[in-house]
CSV table of C-alpha atoms in Angstrom, one decimal:
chain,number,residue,atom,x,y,z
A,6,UNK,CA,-61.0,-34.1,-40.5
A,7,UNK,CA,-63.7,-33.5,-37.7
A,8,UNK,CA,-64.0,-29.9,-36.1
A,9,UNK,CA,-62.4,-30.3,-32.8
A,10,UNK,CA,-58.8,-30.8,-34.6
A,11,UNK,CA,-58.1,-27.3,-35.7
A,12,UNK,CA,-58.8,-26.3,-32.3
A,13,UNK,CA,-56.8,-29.0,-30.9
A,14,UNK,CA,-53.8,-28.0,-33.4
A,15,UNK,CA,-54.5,-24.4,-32.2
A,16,UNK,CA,-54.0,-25.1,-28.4
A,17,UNK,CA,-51.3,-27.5,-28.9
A,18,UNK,CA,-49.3,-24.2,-30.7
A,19,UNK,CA,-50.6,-21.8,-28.3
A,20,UNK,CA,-48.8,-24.4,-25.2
A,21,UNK,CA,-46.1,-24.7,-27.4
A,22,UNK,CA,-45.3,-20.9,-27.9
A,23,UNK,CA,-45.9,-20.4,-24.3
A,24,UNK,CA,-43.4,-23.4,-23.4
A,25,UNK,CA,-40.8,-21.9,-25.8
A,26,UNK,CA,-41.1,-18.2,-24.3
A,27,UNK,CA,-40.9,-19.4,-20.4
A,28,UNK,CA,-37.6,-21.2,-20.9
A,29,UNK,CA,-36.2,-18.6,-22.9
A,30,UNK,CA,-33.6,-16.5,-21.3
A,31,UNK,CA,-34.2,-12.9,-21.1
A,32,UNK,CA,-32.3,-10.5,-23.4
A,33,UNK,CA,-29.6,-8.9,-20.3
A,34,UNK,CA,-28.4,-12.6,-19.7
A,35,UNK,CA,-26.5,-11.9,-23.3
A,36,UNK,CA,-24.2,-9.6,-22.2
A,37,UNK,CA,-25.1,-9.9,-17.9
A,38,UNK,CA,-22.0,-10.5,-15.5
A,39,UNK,CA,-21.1,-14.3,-14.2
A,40,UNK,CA,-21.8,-14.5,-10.5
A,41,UNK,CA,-19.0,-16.1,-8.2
A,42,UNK,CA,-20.0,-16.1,-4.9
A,43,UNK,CA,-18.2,-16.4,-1.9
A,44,UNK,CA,-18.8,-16.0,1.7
A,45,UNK,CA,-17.4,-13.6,4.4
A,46,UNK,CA,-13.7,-14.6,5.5
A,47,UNK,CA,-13.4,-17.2,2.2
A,48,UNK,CA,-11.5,-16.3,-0.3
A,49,UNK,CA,-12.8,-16.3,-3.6
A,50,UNK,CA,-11.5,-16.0,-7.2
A,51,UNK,CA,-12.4,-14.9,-10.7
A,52,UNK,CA,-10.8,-14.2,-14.0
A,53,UNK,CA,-9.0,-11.5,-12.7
A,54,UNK,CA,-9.2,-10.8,-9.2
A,55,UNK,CA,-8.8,-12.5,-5.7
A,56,UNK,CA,-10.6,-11.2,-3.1
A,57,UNK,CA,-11.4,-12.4,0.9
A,58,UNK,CA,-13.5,-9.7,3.8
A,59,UNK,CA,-11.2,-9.3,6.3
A,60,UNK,CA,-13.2,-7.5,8.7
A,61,UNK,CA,-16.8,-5.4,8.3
A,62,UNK,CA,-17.6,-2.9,10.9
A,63,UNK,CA,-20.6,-0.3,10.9
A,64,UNK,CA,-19.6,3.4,12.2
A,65,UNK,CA,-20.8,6.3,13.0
A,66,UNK,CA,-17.6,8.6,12.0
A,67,UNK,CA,-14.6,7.7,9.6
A,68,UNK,CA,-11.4,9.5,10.5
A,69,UNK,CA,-8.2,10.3,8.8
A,70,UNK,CA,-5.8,12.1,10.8
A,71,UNK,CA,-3.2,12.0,7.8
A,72,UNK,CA,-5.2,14.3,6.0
A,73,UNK,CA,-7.0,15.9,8.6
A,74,UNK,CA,-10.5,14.3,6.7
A,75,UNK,CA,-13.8,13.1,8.6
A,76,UNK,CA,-17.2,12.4,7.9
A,77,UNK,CA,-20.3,11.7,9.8
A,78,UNK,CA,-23.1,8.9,9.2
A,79,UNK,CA,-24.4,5.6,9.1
A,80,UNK,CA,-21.1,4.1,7.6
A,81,UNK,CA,-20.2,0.2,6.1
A,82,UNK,CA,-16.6,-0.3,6.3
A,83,UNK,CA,-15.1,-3.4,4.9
A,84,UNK,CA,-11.6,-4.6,4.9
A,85,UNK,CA,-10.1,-6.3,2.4
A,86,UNK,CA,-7.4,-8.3,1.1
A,87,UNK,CA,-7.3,-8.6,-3.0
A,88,UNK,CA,-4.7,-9.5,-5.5
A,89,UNK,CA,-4.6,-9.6,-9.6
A,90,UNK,CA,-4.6,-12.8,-10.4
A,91,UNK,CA,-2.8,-13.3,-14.1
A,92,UNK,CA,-1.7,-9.5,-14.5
A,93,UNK,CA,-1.0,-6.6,-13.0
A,94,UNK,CA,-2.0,-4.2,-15.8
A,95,UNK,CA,-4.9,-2.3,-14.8
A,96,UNK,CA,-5.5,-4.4,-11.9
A,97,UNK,CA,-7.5,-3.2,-9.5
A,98,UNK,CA,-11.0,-3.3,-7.6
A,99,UNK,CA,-13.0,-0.5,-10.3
A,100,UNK,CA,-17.2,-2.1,-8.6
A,101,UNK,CA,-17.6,-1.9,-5.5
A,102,UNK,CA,-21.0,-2.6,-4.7
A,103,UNK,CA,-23.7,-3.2,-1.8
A,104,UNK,CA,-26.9,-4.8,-2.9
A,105,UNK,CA,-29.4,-4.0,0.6
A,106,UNK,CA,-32.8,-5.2,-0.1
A,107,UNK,CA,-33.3,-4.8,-3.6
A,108,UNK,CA,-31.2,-1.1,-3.4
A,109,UNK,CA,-27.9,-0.5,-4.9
A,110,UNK,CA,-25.4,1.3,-3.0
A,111,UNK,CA,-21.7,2.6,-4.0
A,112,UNK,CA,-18.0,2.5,-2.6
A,113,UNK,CA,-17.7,6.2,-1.7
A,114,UNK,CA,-15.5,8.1,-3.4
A,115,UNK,CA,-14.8,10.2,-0.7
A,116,UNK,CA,-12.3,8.5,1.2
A,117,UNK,CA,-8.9,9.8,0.8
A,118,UNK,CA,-7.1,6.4,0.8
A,119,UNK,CA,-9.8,3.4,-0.2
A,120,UNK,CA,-8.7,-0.2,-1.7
A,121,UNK,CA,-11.5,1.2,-4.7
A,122,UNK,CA,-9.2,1.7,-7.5
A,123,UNK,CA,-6.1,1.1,-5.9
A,124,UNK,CA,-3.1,-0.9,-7.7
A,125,UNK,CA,-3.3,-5.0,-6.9
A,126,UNK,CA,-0.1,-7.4,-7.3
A,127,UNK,CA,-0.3,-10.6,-9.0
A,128,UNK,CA,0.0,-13.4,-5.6
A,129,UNK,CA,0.6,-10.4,-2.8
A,130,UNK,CA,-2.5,-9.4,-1.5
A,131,UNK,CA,-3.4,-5.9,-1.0
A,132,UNK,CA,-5.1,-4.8,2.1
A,133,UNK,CA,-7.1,-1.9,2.4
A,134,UNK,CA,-10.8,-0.3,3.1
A,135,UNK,CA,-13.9,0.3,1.4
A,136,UNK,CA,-16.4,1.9,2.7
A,137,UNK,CA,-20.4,2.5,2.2
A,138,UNK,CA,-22.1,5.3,3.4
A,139,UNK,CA,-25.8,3.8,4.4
A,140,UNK,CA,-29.4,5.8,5.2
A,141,UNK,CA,-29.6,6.2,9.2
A,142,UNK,CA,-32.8,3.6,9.1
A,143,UNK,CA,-30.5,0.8,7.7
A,144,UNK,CA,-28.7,-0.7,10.4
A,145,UNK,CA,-29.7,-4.7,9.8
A,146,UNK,CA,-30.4,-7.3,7.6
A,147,UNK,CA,-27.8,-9.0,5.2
A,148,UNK,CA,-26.3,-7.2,2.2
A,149,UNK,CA,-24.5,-8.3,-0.6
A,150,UNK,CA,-21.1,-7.0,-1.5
A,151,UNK,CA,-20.0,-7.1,-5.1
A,152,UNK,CA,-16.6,-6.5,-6.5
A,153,UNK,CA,-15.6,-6.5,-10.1
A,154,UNK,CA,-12.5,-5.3,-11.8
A,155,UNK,CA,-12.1,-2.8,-13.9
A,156,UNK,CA,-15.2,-2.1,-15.0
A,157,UNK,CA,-18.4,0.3,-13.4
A,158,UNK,CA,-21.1,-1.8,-15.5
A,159,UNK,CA,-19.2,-5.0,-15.8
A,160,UNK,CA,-20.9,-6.9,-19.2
A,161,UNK,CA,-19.6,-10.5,-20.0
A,162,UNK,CA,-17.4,-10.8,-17.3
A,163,UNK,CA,-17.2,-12.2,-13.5
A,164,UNK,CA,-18.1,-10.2,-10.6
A,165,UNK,CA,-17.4,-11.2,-7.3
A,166,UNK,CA,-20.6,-11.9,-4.3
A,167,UNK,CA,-20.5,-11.8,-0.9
A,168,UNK,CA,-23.0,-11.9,1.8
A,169,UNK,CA,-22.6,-9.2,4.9
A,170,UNK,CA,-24.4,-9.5,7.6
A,171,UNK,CA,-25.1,-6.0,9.3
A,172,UNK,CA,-26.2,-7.5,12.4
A,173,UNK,CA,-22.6,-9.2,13.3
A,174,UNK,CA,-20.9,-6.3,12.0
A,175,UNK,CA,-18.6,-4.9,14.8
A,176,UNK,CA,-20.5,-1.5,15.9
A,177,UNK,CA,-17.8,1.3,16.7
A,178,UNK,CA,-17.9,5.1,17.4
A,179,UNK,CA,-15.6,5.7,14.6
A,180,UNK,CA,-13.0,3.9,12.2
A,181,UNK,CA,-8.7,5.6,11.7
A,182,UNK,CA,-8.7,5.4,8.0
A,183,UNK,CA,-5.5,3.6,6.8
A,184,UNK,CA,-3.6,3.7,3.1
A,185,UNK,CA,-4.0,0.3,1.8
A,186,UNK,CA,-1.4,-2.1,2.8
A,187,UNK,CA,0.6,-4.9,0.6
A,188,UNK,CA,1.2,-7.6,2.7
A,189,UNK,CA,-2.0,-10.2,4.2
A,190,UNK,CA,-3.5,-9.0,7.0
């Protein structure tokens, strides 16, 4: 055995290891959500939801007369139309989500009638808002909405991805907040 072939061996491990750890997946893919992505106006499906954009506007003011409620700001608000799509047992839309340039924004909660959490039917869609209140300097770009039943931190199961983009969004003054709606749009 000459002197070169240990460090040959060595090197050949050291490429080997190397190979082995680049195509390894990283631990959070174990348990991560399944991606199904959509585009705006498509419908698109998973496991347990069914969900198309109606409509996406960007506000300054969101309005509900019903309750006398209003709030000021840079406002998202996207229409919706979902349905359950094998049961209607805790069917519903629990993620809403807005991924804008690596940040992570939330449905608000503050809406007094939202599609977020509202009760789906199994082949009748559901029509209704949900909206996401934005920093004043974001105003464009494309954003990524992302719905997921039931869950806040889905793990393991499918979550729904759609591109928004802020720049076609219809600019208003301010949006009438409506209850959600059974029936399509």
């Amino acid at each position: 055995m000459n002197r070169a072939t240990p460090w040959l061996i060595g090197t050949g491990l050291v490429l080997v290891a190397g190979l082995v750890s680049g195509i390894t997946p990283p631990e959070d893919s174990l348990t991560d959500a399944f991606p199904v992505r959509g585009s705006a106006h498509q419908e698109v499906t998973t496991r347990t939801l069914t969900a198309r954009v109606v409509h996406s506007s960007v506000a300054e003011r969101l309005s509900d007369e019903r309750d006398e409620w209003d709030a000021e700001g840079n406002w998202l608000v996207i229409e919706i139309a979902a349905s359950a799509r094998q049961s209607e047992l805790d069917a519903e839309i629990g993620l809403a989500s807005l991924l804008v340039d690596g940040r992570v924004f939330h449905a608000s909660e503050r809406l007094p009638d939202s599609l977020l959490r509202s009760p789906l039917r199994v082949g009748v869609d559901t029509t209704g808002l949900i909206a996401f209140e934005l920093p004043a300097s974001l105003r464009s770009g494309t954003a990524q909405l992302r719905l997921s039943a039931g869950y806040f931190t889905p793990s393991l199961d499918d979550v729904i991805m759609i591109p928004i983009d802020l720049d076609a969004a219809e600019r208003t003054g301010t949006v009438e907040l409506t209850a959600p709606e059974v029936g399509t749009p």
